[in-house]
Coordinates of C-alpha atoms in Angstrom, one line a residue:
M112 CA 14.8 31.6 7.3
P113 CA 14.1 29.8 10.6
S114 CA 14.9 31.6 13.9
A115 CA 15.2 29.7 17.1
T116 CA 14.0 31.0 20.5
P117 CA 16.7 31.7 23.1
E118 CA 16.1 28.5 25.0
A119 CA 16.2 26.3 21.9
T120 CA 18.8 23.6 21.8
N121 CA 17.4 21.5 18.9
G122 CA 19.4 18.3 18.4
T123 CA 21.2 18.6 21.7
P124 CA 19.8 16.7 24.7
A125 CA 19.1 18.9 27.7
S126 CA 20.9 18.4 31.0
G127 CA 19.6 17.2 34.3
A128 CA 16.2 15.6 34.5
A129 CA 15.5 15.9 30.8
S130 CA 18.8 14.2 30.0
E131 CA 18.0 11.4 32.4
L132 CA 14.6 11.0 30.8
A133 CA 16.2 11.0 27.3
A134 CA 18.4 8.1 28.5
K135 CA 15.4 6.2 29.8
N136 CA 13.5 6.8 26.5
A137 CA 16.5 5.6 24.5
T138 CA 16.4 2.3 26.4
F139 CA 12.7 1.9 25.5
N140 CA 13.4 2.9 21.9
A141 CA 16.0 0.2 21.6
A142 CA 13.6 -2.3 23.1
R143 CA 11.0 -1.2 20.6
D144 CA 13.4 -1.6 17.7
N145 CA 14.1 -5.2 18.9
L146 CA 10.4 -6.0 18.3
L147 CA 10.6 -5.4 14.5
T148 CA 13.6 -7.0 12.9
Q149 CA 15.0 -6.0 9.5
I150 CA 17.3 -9.0 9.1
G151 CA 18.1 -9.7 5.5
T152 CA 16.7 -6.5 4.1
S153 CA 18.3 -3.4 2.5
S154 CA 17.9 -0.2 4.5
Y155 CA 18.7 3.3 3.4
G156 CA 18.6 5.7 6.3
F157 CA 18.4 9.5 6.8
S158 CA 19.3 10.8 10.3
Q159 CA 18.0 14.1 11.6
Q160 CA 21.4 15.6 10.9
A161 CA 21.4 14.3 7.3
I162 CA 17.9 15.8 6.7
Q163 CA 19.0 19.2 8.2
A164 CA 22.0 19.1 5.8
L165 CA 19.8 19.0 2.7
P166 CA 19.5 22.2 0.8
Q167 CA 16.0 22.7 2.1
G168 CA 16.7 21.2 5.5
T169 CA 13.6 20.2 7.4
E170 CA 11.5 22.1 4.8
T171 CA 12.2 19.2 2.4
P172 CA 9.0 17.3 1.9
V173 CA 9.1 13.6 3.0
D174 CA 8.7 12.4 -0.6
K175 CA 11.7 14.5 -1.7
V176 CA 13.8 13.0 1.1
L177 CA 12.9 9.4 0.0
L178 CA 13.7 10.2 -3.7
Q179 CA 17.4 10.1 -2.8
A180 CA 17.2 6.4 -1.9
P181 CA 17.9 3.7 -4.5
G182 CA 15.1 2.7 -6.9
V183 CA 12.6 5.4 -5.8
T184 CA 10.7 7.4 -8.4
Q185 CA 7.7 9.7 -8.4
D186 CA 4.9 10.5 -10.8
S187 CA 4.4 14.0 -12.0
A188 CA 3.0 16.3 -9.3
A189 CA -0.4 15.8 -10.9
S190 CA -0.6 12.6 -8.7
G191 CA 2.6 12.5 -6.7
D192 CA 2.6 8.8 -6.0
L193 CA 6.0 7.4 -4.9
H194 CA 7.2 4.2 -6.6
V195 CA 9.7 1.9 -4.9
R196 CA 11.3 -0.6 -7.3
N197 CA 8.6 0.3 -9.9
E198 CA 5.7 -0.8 -7.7
H199 CA 2.6 1.3 -7.8
A200 CA 2.2 2.8 -4.3
N201 CA 2.2 -0.4 -2.1
L202 CA 4.4 1.5 0.4
Q203 CA 4.0 0.9 4.1
Y204 CA 4.5 3.7 6.6
R205 CA 5.3 3.1 10.3
I206 CA 5.7 5.8 13.0
N207 CA 7.6 4.5 16.0
G208 CA 7.0 0.9 14.8
I209 CA 3.2 1.3 14.4
I210 CA 1.5 1.0 11.0
L211 CA -0.1 4.2 9.6
P212 CA -3.0 2.7 7.6
D213 CA -3.8 3.8 4.0
G214 CA -5.9 6.9 3.6
V215 CA -7.6 8.2 0.5
S216 CA -4.8 9.1 -1.9
G217 CA -4.6 12.5 -3.6
F218 CA -2.2 15.3 -4.3
G219 CA -1.1 16.2 -0.8
Q220 CA 1.3 14.8 1.7
V221 CA 0.1 13.8 5.2
L222 CA 3.4 13.5 6.9
E223 CA 5.7 16.4 7.9
T224 CA 9.5 16.1 7.8
Q225 CA 9.8 18.5 10.7
F226 CA 8.8 15.9 13.2
V227 CA 11.2 13.2 11.9
G228 CA 14.0 12.2 14.2
S229 CA 15.2 9.6 11.7
L230 CA 13.8 8.0 8.6
S231 CA 14.8 4.9 6.7
L232 CA 13.5 3.1 3.6
V233 CA 13.6 -0.7 4.0
T234 CA 13.3 -2.8 0.8
G235 CA 13.9 -6.4 -0.1
A236 CA 12.2 -9.6 1.1
L237 CA 10.5 -8.2 4.2
P238 CA 10.3 -10.4 7.4
A239 CA 6.9 -11.8 8.5
E240 CA 5.8 -8.9 10.7
Y241 CA 5.4 -6.7 7.6
G242 CA 2.2 -7.3 5.7
Y243 CA -0.2 -5.7 3.2
R244 CA 2.0 -3.0 1.7
T245 CA 5.3 -4.5 0.9
S246 CA 7.2 -2.7 -1.9
G247 CA 9.0 -0.9 0.9
L248 CA 8.8 0.2 4.5
V249 CA 9.2 3.8 5.4
D250 CA 10.3 3.6 9.1
I251 CA 10.0 6.9 10.9
Q252 CA 11.3 7.5 14.4
T253 CA 9.9 10.8 15.8
K254 CA 11.6 13.6 17.5
S255 CA 11.1 13.9 21.3
G256 CA 11.1 16.7 23.7
S257 CA 13.9 15.2 25.8
Q258 CA 16.2 14.8 22.9
D259 CA 15.2 18.0 21.1
P260 CA 14.1 20.5 23.8
G261 CA 13.1 24.0 23.1
G262 CA 11.5 25.3 19.9
S263 CA 11.7 27.4 16.8
I264 CA 9.5 29.5 14.6
G265 CA 10.4 29.8 10.9
V266 CA 9.3 31.1 7.6
Y267 CA 10.3 29.6 4.3
G268 CA 9.3 30.8 0.8
G269 CA 10.1 31.2 -2.8
S270 CA 8.7 31.6 -6.3
Q271 CA 5.0 31.4 -7.2
K272 CA 4.2 33.2 -4.0
T273 CA 5.2 30.1 -2.0
L274 CA 5.1 30.8 1.7
T275 CA 5.2 28.3 4.6
P276 CA 5.5 29.5 8.2
S277 CA 6.1 26.7 10.8
I278 CA 6.5 26.2 14.5
E279 CA 7.9 23.4 16.6
Y280 CA 8.4 23.0 20.3
G281 CA 9.4 20.1 22.6
G282 CA 10.2 19.6 26.3
T283 CA 9.7 17.5 29.4
T284 CA 7.9 17.6 32.6
G285 CA 8.7 14.9 35.2
D286 CA 8.6 11.6 33.3
T287 CA 6.6 13.0 30.5
D288 CA 8.1 13.9 27.1
Y289 CA 6.3 16.0 24.5
F290 CA 6.9 17.4 21.0
F291 CA 4.7 19.2 18.5
T292 CA 4.9 20.9 15.1
G293 CA 2.6 22.9 12.9
R294 CA 2.9 24.2 9.4
Y295 CA 0.8 26.4 7.0
F296 CA 1.6 26.3 3.3
T297 CA 0.3 28.5 0.5
S298 CA 1.4 28.7 -3.2
D299 CA 0.2 29.7 -6.6
E300 CA 1.5 26.4 -7.9
G301 CA -0.1 23.6 -5.9
I302 CA 0.0 21.0 -8.6
E303 CA 2.3 20.6 -11.6
N304 CA 1.8 23.3 -14.2
P305 CA 0.3 21.7 -17.3
T306 CA 1.4 24.6 -19.6
S307 CA 4.8 25.9 -20.7
S308 CA 4.2 29.3 -19.1
F309 CA 6.0 30.3 -15.9
T310 CA 2.8 31.1 -14.1
P311 CA 0.1 28.4 -14.0
I312 CA -3.6 29.2 -14.4
H313 CA -6.0 28.4 -11.5
D314 CA -3.4 26.4 -9.4
D315 CA -3.5 28.0 -5.9
T316 CA -3.2 25.8 -2.9
E317 CA -3.6 26.3 0.9
Q318 CA -2.5 23.6 3.2
G319 CA -2.1 23.0 6.9
R320 CA -0.4 20.1 8.8
A321 CA 0.1 19.4 12.5
F322 CA 1.7 16.7 14.5
G323 CA 2.0 16.0 18.2
Y324 CA 3.8 13.4 20.3
V325 CA 3.5 12.7 24.1
S326 CA 5.0 9.8 26.0
T327 CA 5.2 9.2 29.7
L328 CA 6.9 6.5 31.9
L329 CA 4.3 4.8 34.0
N330 CA 7.0 2.8 35.8
P331 CA 10.6 1.6 35.0
T332 CA 9.2 -1.1 32.7
T333 CA 6.2 0.6 31.1
R334 CA 5.8 3.5 28.7
L335 CA 2.6 5.0 27.3
S336 CA 2.8 7.1 24.1
F337 CA 0.3 9.1 22.1
I338 CA 0.7 10.3 18.5
T339 CA -1.7 12.6 16.7
G340 CA -1.5 14.3 13.3
S341 CA -3.7 16.1 10.7
S342 CA -3.5 17.6 7.3
V343 CA -6.1 19.8 5.5
Q344 CA -5.3 20.7 1.9
N345 CA -7.2 22.7 -0.7
F346 CA -6.1 22.5 -4.4
Q347 CA -7.3 24.3 -7.5
I348 CA -7.0 22.0 -10.5
P349 CA -4.8 23.9 -13.0
N350 CA -6.1 24.8 -16.5
S351 CA -4.8 24.4 -20.0
P352 CA -6.0 27.2 -22.4
G353 CA -7.0 26.4 -26.0
Q354 CA -8.9 23.2 -25.4
I355 CA -11.5 22.4 -28.1
P356 CA -15.1 22.1 -26.9
M357 CA -16.5 18.7 -27.8
F358 CA -20.0 18.6 -26.4
P359 CA -23.0 21.0 -25.9
A360 CA -24.2 21.7 -22.3
F361 CA -27.2 23.8 -21.1
G362 CA -27.4 25.5 -24.5
I363 CA -23.7 26.5 -24.4
T364 CA -21.3 25.2 -27.1
N365 CA -18.3 27.3 -26.5
F366 CA -16.2 27.7 -23.3
N367 CA -12.8 29.2 -22.5
S368 CA -10.8 26.3 -21.0
S369 CA -8.6 28.7 -19.0
L370 CA -11.7 29.7 -17.0
L371 CA -12.5 26.2 -15.7
N372 CA -13.1 26.0 -12.0
E373 CA -12.3 22.5 -10.7
N374 CA -11.2 22.1 -7.0
Q375 CA -10.2 19.3 -4.7
L376 CA -10.2 19.2 -0.9
E377 CA -8.2 16.5 1.0
Q378 CA -8.4 15.9 4.8
N379 CA -6.5 13.4 6.8
Y380 CA -6.5 12.8 10.6
Y381 CA -4.7 10.1 12.6
D382 CA -4.2 9.1 16.2
V383 CA -2.1 6.3 17.8
L384 CA -2.1 5.2 21.5
A385 CA 0.7 2.7 22.3
L386 CA 1.6 0.8 25.5
Q387 CA 5.1 -0.6 25.6
R388 CA 6.6 -2.9 28.2
K389 CA 10.0 -4.4 28.6
L390 CA 10.5 -7.3 31.1
G391 CA 13.9 -8.9 31.1
D392 CA 14.3 -10.8 27.9
A393 CA 10.7 -10.0 26.7
D394 CA 9.6 -6.9 24.9
M395 CA 6.0 -6.0 23.8
Q396 CA 3.9 -3.2 22.4
L397 CA 0.2 -2.9 22.0
A398 CA -1.2 -0.1 20.0
Y399 CA -4.6 1.3 19.0
F400 CA -4.7 3.4 15.9
A401 CA -7.4 5.4 14.0
R402 CA -7.4 7.3 10.8
Y403 CA -10.0 9.4 8.9
S404 CA -9.5 10.5 5.3
D405 CA -11.7 12.5 3.0
L406 CA -11.2 13.5 -0.6
H407 CA -13.7 15.7 -2.4
F408 CA -13.4 16.6 -6.1
T409 CA -15.8 19.4 -7.2
P410 CA -16.1 19.8 -11.0
D411 CA -16.9 22.8 -13.2
E412 CA -20.3 21.5 -14.2
V413 CA -20.7 23.4 -17.5
G414 CA -17.1 23.4 -18.5
D415 CA -16.4 19.7 -17.7
I416 CA -19.4 18.6 -19.8
I417 CA -18.4 20.8 -22.7
F418 CA -14.8 19.3 -22.8
N419 CA -15.3 15.8 -21.4
G420 CA -19.0 15.0 -21.7
V421 CA -19.3 14.4 -18.0
A422 CA -19.0 16.4 -14.8
S423 CA -18.4 14.2 -11.8
N424 CA -18.8 15.4 -8.2
V425 CA -16.8 12.7 -6.3
E426 CA -16.2 12.1 -2.6
R427 CA -14.2 9.3 -1.1
Q428 CA -14.2 8.7 2.7
S429 CA -12.4 6.2 4.9
F430 CA -12.7 5.8 8.7
L431 CA -10.4 3.1 10.1
N432 CA -9.8 1.7 13.6
G433 CA -7.4 -1.0 14.5
I434 CA -5.2 -2.8 17.0
Q435 CA -1.6 -3.9 16.5
G436 CA 0.4 -6.1 18.9
D437 CA 4.0 -7.1 18.7
G438 CA 6.2 -9.1 21.0
S439 CA 9.6 -10.6 21.2
Y440 CA 11.4 -13.0 23.5
K441 CA 15.1 -13.7 23.6
F442 CA 15.6 -17.3 24.6
N443 CA 19.4 -17.0 24.6
P444 CA 22.1 -14.9 22.8
T445 CA 21.5 -16.9 19.6
N446 CA 17.7 -17.2 19.4
T447 CA 14.9 -14.6 19.4
L448 CA 11.3 -15.4 18.8
R449 CA 8.9 -12.7 17.6
S450 CA 5.1 -12.8 17.0
G451 CA 2.2 -10.4 16.7
F452 CA -1.2 -9.6 15.3
F453 CA -3.1 -6.9 13.4
V454 CA -6.8 -6.2 13.2
S455 CA -8.5 -3.3 11.5
A456 CA -12.1 -2.3 10.6
E457 CA -12.6 0.2 7.9
R458 CA -15.8 1.9 6.8
T459 CA -15.4 3.4 3.3
A460 CA -17.8 5.4 1.2
A461 CA -17.3 6.2 -2.5
D462 CA -20.0 8.7 -3.6
S463 CA -20.3 10.1 -7.1
T464 CA -22.9 12.3 -8.8
S465 CA -22.2 12.7 -12.5
T466 CA -23.9 15.0 -14.9
V467 CA -24.0 13.4 -18.3
L468 CA -25.6 13.7 -21.7
P469 CA -27.8 11.1 -23.3
L470 CA -26.9 9.7 -26.7
D471 CA -29.3 9.3 -29.7
A472 CA -29.6 6.2 -31.8
A473 CA -26.6 7.2 -33.8
G474 CA -24.5 7.7 -30.7
N475 CA -24.5 11.5 -30.9
P476 CA -24.8 13.5 -27.6
I477 CA -28.1 15.3 -26.9
D478 CA -28.0 18.6 -24.9
A479 CA -30.3 17.3 -22.1
P480 CA -28.0 16.9 -19.1
F481 CA -29.1 14.7 -16.3
N482 CA -27.6 13.3 -13.1
V483 CA -26.4 9.8 -12.4
T484 CA -25.7 8.8 -8.8
D485 CA -23.4 5.9 -7.8
N486 CA -22.8 5.5 -4.1
V487 CA -21.0 2.5 -2.6
S488 CA -20.2 1.9 1.1
K489 CA -18.5 -1.0 2.9
L490 CA -17.4 -2.1 6.3
G491 CA -14.3 -4.2 5.7
W492 CA -11.9 -6.1 7.9
L493 CA -8.2 -7.0 7.7
L494 CA -6.8 -9.7 10.1
G495 CA -3.2 -10.8 10.3
V496 CA -1.0 -12.9 12.6
Y497 CA 2.7 -13.8 12.3
M498 CA 5.4 -15.7 14.0
Q499 CA 9.1 -15.8 13.2
D500 CA 12.4 -17.0 14.7
E501 CA 15.8 -15.2 14.4
W502 CA 18.6 -17.7 14.9
K503 CA 22.3 -17.1 14.8
L504 CA 23.5 -20.3 13.3
T505 CA 27.2 -19.3 13.6
D506 CA 29.1 -16.1 14.5
T507 CA 28.9 -15.1 10.8
L508 CA 25.5 -16.6 9.7
T509 CA 22.0 -15.5 10.8
L510 CA 18.7 -17.0 9.7
N511 CA 15.3 -15.4 10.2
A512 CA 12.4 -17.5 9.2
G513 CA 8.7 -17.0 9.8
I514 CA 5.2 -17.2 8.5
R515 CA 2.1 -15.0 8.5
F516 CA -1.5 -15.5 7.8
D517 CA -3.8 -12.7 6.5
Q518 CA -7.5 -12.6 6.0
M519 CA -9.5 -9.9 4.3
Y520 CA -13.3 -9.4 4.4
Q521 CA -13.9 -6.6 2.0
F522 CA -15.6 -6.4 -1.4
V523 CA -13.8 -9.7 -2.0
D524 CA -13.0 -12.2 0.8
A525 CA -9.6 -13.9 0.6
N526 CA -6.7 -15.2 2.7
Q527 CA -3.2 -16.5 2.4
F528 CA -0.4 -18.1 4.4
S529 CA 2.9 -16.3 3.6
P530 CA 6.2 -17.9 4.4
R531 CA 9.3 -15.7 4.7
V532 CA 13.0 -16.5 5.1
N533 CA 16.1 -14.4 5.2
L534 CA 19.8 -15.1 5.5
V535 CA 22.7 -12.7 6.5
Y536 CA 26.3 -13.8 6.1
R537 CA 29.2 -11.7 7.4
P538 CA 32.4 -13.6 6.5
F539 CA 34.6 -10.9 7.8
A540 CA 34.4 -7.3 9.1
G541 CA 33.0 -4.9 6.6
T542 CA 31.3 -7.4 4.4
A543 CA 27.6 -8.5 4.6
F544 CA 25.7 -10.8 2.2
H545 CA 22.0 -11.1 2.4
A546 CA 19.4 -13.1 0.6
G547 CA 15.7 -13.6 1.1
Y548 CA 12.3 -15.0 -0.1
A549 CA 8.9 -13.7 0.7
R550 CA 5.4 -14.7 -0.2
Y551 CA 3.2 -11.5 -0.3
F552 CA -0.5 -10.9 0.0
T553 CA -1.6 -7.3 -0.9
P554 CA -5.3 -6.3 -0.6
P555 CA -6.5 -3.5 -2.8
P556 CA -7.2 -0.1 -1.1
Q557 CA -10.8 -0.7 -0.1
V558 CA -12.0 2.8 -0.9
A559 CA -10.7 2.4 -4.5
A560 CA -11.9 -1.2 -5.0
G561 CA -15.7 -0.8 -4.9
P562 CA -17.9 -1.8 -7.8
T563 CA -19.1 0.7 -10.4
D564 CA -22.7 0.9 -11.7
L565 CA -22.0 0.6 -15.4
A566 CA -25.7 0.0 -16.2
S567 CA -26.6 3.5 -15.1
V568 CA -24.4 5.2 -17.6
Q569 CA -25.3 3.1 -20.7
N570 CA -26.3 5.3 -23.7
T571 CA -24.7 8.3 -22.1
T572 CA -21.4 10.2 -22.7
Q573 CA -20.0 8.3 -19.7
Q574 CA -20.5 4.8 -21.1
P575 CA -17.3 2.8 -21.2
G576 CA -15.8 1.2 -24.3
V577 CA -15.3 -2.1 -22.4
N578 CA -18.4 -3.0 -20.5
L579 CA -16.8 -5.2 -17.8
D580 CA -16.3 -4.4 -14.1
S581 CA -14.9 -7.6 -12.4
P582 CA -14.1 -6.8 -8.7
A583 CA -10.5 -5.8 -7.7
L584 CA -8.6 -8.7 -6.2
P585 CA -5.8 -9.0 -3.7
E586 CA -2.3 -9.3 -5.3
R587 CA -0.4 -12.5 -4.5
S588 CA 3.3 -12.7 -5.3
H589 CA 6.7 -14.5 -4.9
Y590 CA 9.6 -12.1 -4.1
F591 CA 13.3 -12.9 -4.2
D592 CA 16.1 -10.6 -3.2
A593 CA 19.9 -10.8 -2.7
G594 CA 22.7 -8.4 -2.2
V595 CA 26.0 -7.4 -0.7
T596 CA 27.5 -4.4 1.0
Q597 CA 31.3 -3.9 1.4
K598 CA 33.3 -1.3 3.3
V599 CA 36.1 -0.6 0.8
L600 CA 37.9 2.1 2.6
P601 CA 37.4 3.9 5.9
G602 CA 34.2 5.9 5.4
L603 CA 33.5 4.4 2.0
E604 CA 30.8 1.7 1.6
L605 CA 29.6 0.1 -1.7
G606 CA 26.5 -2.0 -2.2
V607 CA 24.6 -3.9 -4.9
D608 CA 21.2 -5.5 -4.6
G609 CA 19.1 -7.5 -7.1
Y610 CA 15.4 -8.6 -7.0
Y611 CA 12.8 -10.5 -8.9
K612 CA 9.0 -10.6 -8.3
R613 CA 6.3 -12.5 -10.0
A614 CA 2.8 -11.5 -9.2
Q615 CA -0.6 -13.0 -9.7
D616 CA -3.3 -10.3 -10.0
L617 CA -0.8 -7.4 -10.0
L618 CA -2.5 -4.3 -8.5
D619 CA -2.5 -0.9 -10.2
D620 CA -5.0 1.9 -10.5
G621 CA -6.5 4.2 -13.1
Q622 CA -8.6 7.3 -13.6
F623 CA -12.3 6.9 -14.8
G624 CA -13.9 10.1 -16.2
A625 CA -12.7 13.6 -15.6
A626 CA -12.6 13.5 -11.8
L627 CA -9.0 13.2 -10.5
V628 CA -9.6 10.1 -8.3
L629 CA -8.4 6.6 -8.8
D630 CA -9.9 3.1 -9.2
A631 CA -8.0 -0.1 -8.5
F632 CA -7.6 -2.8 -11.1
N633 CA -5.5 -6.0 -11.6
Y634 CA -3.3 -7.4 -14.3
K635 CA -3.5 -11.2 -14.4
T636 CA 0.4 -11.6 -14.3
G637 CA 3.1 -9.1 -13.4
I638 CA 6.9 -9.4 -13.4
N639 CA 9.1 -6.9 -11.6
E640 CA 12.9 -7.1 -11.7
G641 CA 15.9 -4.9 -11.2
I642 CA 19.3 -4.2 -9.8
E643 CA 20.5 -1.3 -7.6
V644 CA 24.0 -0.1 -7.0
K645 CA 24.8 2.4 -4.2
A646 CA 27.8 4.1 -2.7
T647 CA 28.2 6.3 0.4
Y648 CA 31.2 8.1 1.8
E649 CA 31.5 9.8 5.2
N650 CA 34.4 11.6 6.8
D651 CA 34.0 13.9 9.7
G652 CA 31.4 16.5 8.6
F653 CA 31.6 15.5 4.9
K654 CA 29.1 13.1 3.3
A655 CA 28.7 12.1 -0.3
Y656 CA 26.4 9.4 -1.8
G657 CA 25.1 8.2 -5.1
N658 CA 23.1 5.3 -6.5
I659 CA 21.8 4.0 -9.8
A660 CA 18.9 1.5 -10.3
V661 CA 18.0 -0.3 -13.5
A662 CA 14.6 -2.0 -13.4
Q663 CA 11.4 -2.8 -15.2
Q664 CA 7.8 -3.9 -14.4
K665 CA 5.8 -5.7 -17.1
A666 CA 2.2 -7.0 -16.9
T667 CA -0.5 -8.6 -19.0
D668 CA -4.2 -9.2 -19.2
V669 CA -6.5 -6.8 -17.2
V670 CA -8.8 -9.0 -15.1
S671 CA -10.7 -6.4 -13.0
N672 CA -12.4 -3.0 -13.6
Q673 CA -11.8 -3.6 -17.3
F674 CA -14.1 -0.6 -18.1
L675 CA -11.1 1.8 -17.3
F676 CA -9.5 0.8 -20.6
D677 CA -10.0 1.7 -24.2
P678 CA -11.2 -1.4 -26.2
V679 CA -8.1 -1.4 -28.5
E680 CA -5.7 -1.1 -25.6
F681 CA -7.6 -3.7 -23.6
A682 CA -7.5 -6.2 -26.4
F683 CA -3.7 -5.6 -26.9
I684 CA -2.9 -6.1 -23.2
A685 CA -4.9 -9.3 -23.1
D686 CA -2.2 -11.2 -24.9
H687 CA 0.9 -8.9 -24.7
F688 CA 3.2 -8.0 -21.8
I689 CA 3.3 -4.2 -21.5
Y690 CA 5.4 -1.8 -19.4
T691 CA 3.2 -0.5 -16.6
D692 CA 2.7 3.3 -16.9
H693 CA 4.9 4.1 -13.8
T694 CA 7.9 2.0 -14.9
Q695 CA 11.2 3.9 -15.0
I696 CA 14.0 1.9 -16.5
V697 CA 17.0 3.9 -15.2
T698 CA 16.9 5.9 -12.0

């Protein structure tokens, strides 16, 4: 039940100086959009008004907004990962055109719908400026104080003692524009309830998220922007009563599983400083970005050993700094050249202290718990450059062709040249055909790709069935996409899109032990294919939309971090194609 302050005029530009500043910023925003083309892709957009019209309005989480787009699915709330076109994660987020680097994945969301001015999901064969995470691009344009002046304070709540107060405020002063939001969230159901009862056991959560945006015009051709955000989230891991004790621990052989006390703390902080210039036919933006992520899983030492044979205290940390530069130059009305670079340095640490039981000669556990420590840290680098040319061959045919080069120095060093090409054909008004090809290079998330010390857990209750731990590799793939959109009637648009991807060293991830953290692994070969059909209708204040996607992802032969698998399953996958565990055939 949000309530606006008297001066609030959200969604309506203010008059006078603020309105003039909004017009200037709109010009810079258009120039920024020109830096990053989406020629030949499929884009599904949500304006601020469309988000506000949802049943939950701006209380709708970002992932629930994206779930309305074609081909988007989501795991159960026990992990929450979004899947676009049946890819595992591999989703790129950009705020005002700037990459938001990967953090340490967990249960919680980092981004807040309340600061979104507009949001779109871009899929297909992505042009050359988009690297690393390529299953889709979540392109977010933030609100601003000049376009959304004033503020509001709101409280939203519901079942399971869910309560989420929030605040937002934006405004201008001179040539400076600012906007910020803050939210607190608490609930008795932070993660999906694993039982059939209405009230989960040990599932409380407390979360806080904040976002701030400031931009100022240094002169008529230069704008400086700063973005900051944070999220801190505490989760209790929900319990399932009636589990059968399997191991002895500290002289205890019986334990009520409904009394387990596992917890997870997730923290994410990010900052972006961007300098944008527009000089005649040239546009450019240089941005510095930083992100810190921390995930800490705390076990119930006695209970976890009794039920799982191991209690793992796991912490994953990532601190990343980087620079992104993009530029475009319009030679003439039919030809635009774009180029840019990306450099990031990431320090990761994966620390684990596991309490395990030794095994006797017959493989039976002995009640003599001891600790095994496995700490891995790494300073890794990602380097990328691209160049591409958008060329209007005729009034109806546009070609965008480019190439990028990426180099990774992480636990594995690798590089690749990646050509991209897209065509858009508009034979007549209301009809648009597109087709594209992209060569992709996808490094594994560094914090989840480190080696595991298998020797330290031999002859314990944590020893794996498959004693292999080859390093996680970058995924390399060929991607083909084609589709058409057609305006059938005024306000009614239909679209169909098909795609095929063949990957070498397809990336996925899995859970090792009882701790709810993930480790990356690769399948030797992966195939991803599907078709999407969508329809939208708009007339005055009425909007209706629907879509259906039919797709599958298959893979074979696990070639890294093989210890994550049961021996029988591992042997079967070695010479059979299987559906990946996140595949959804019909959406």
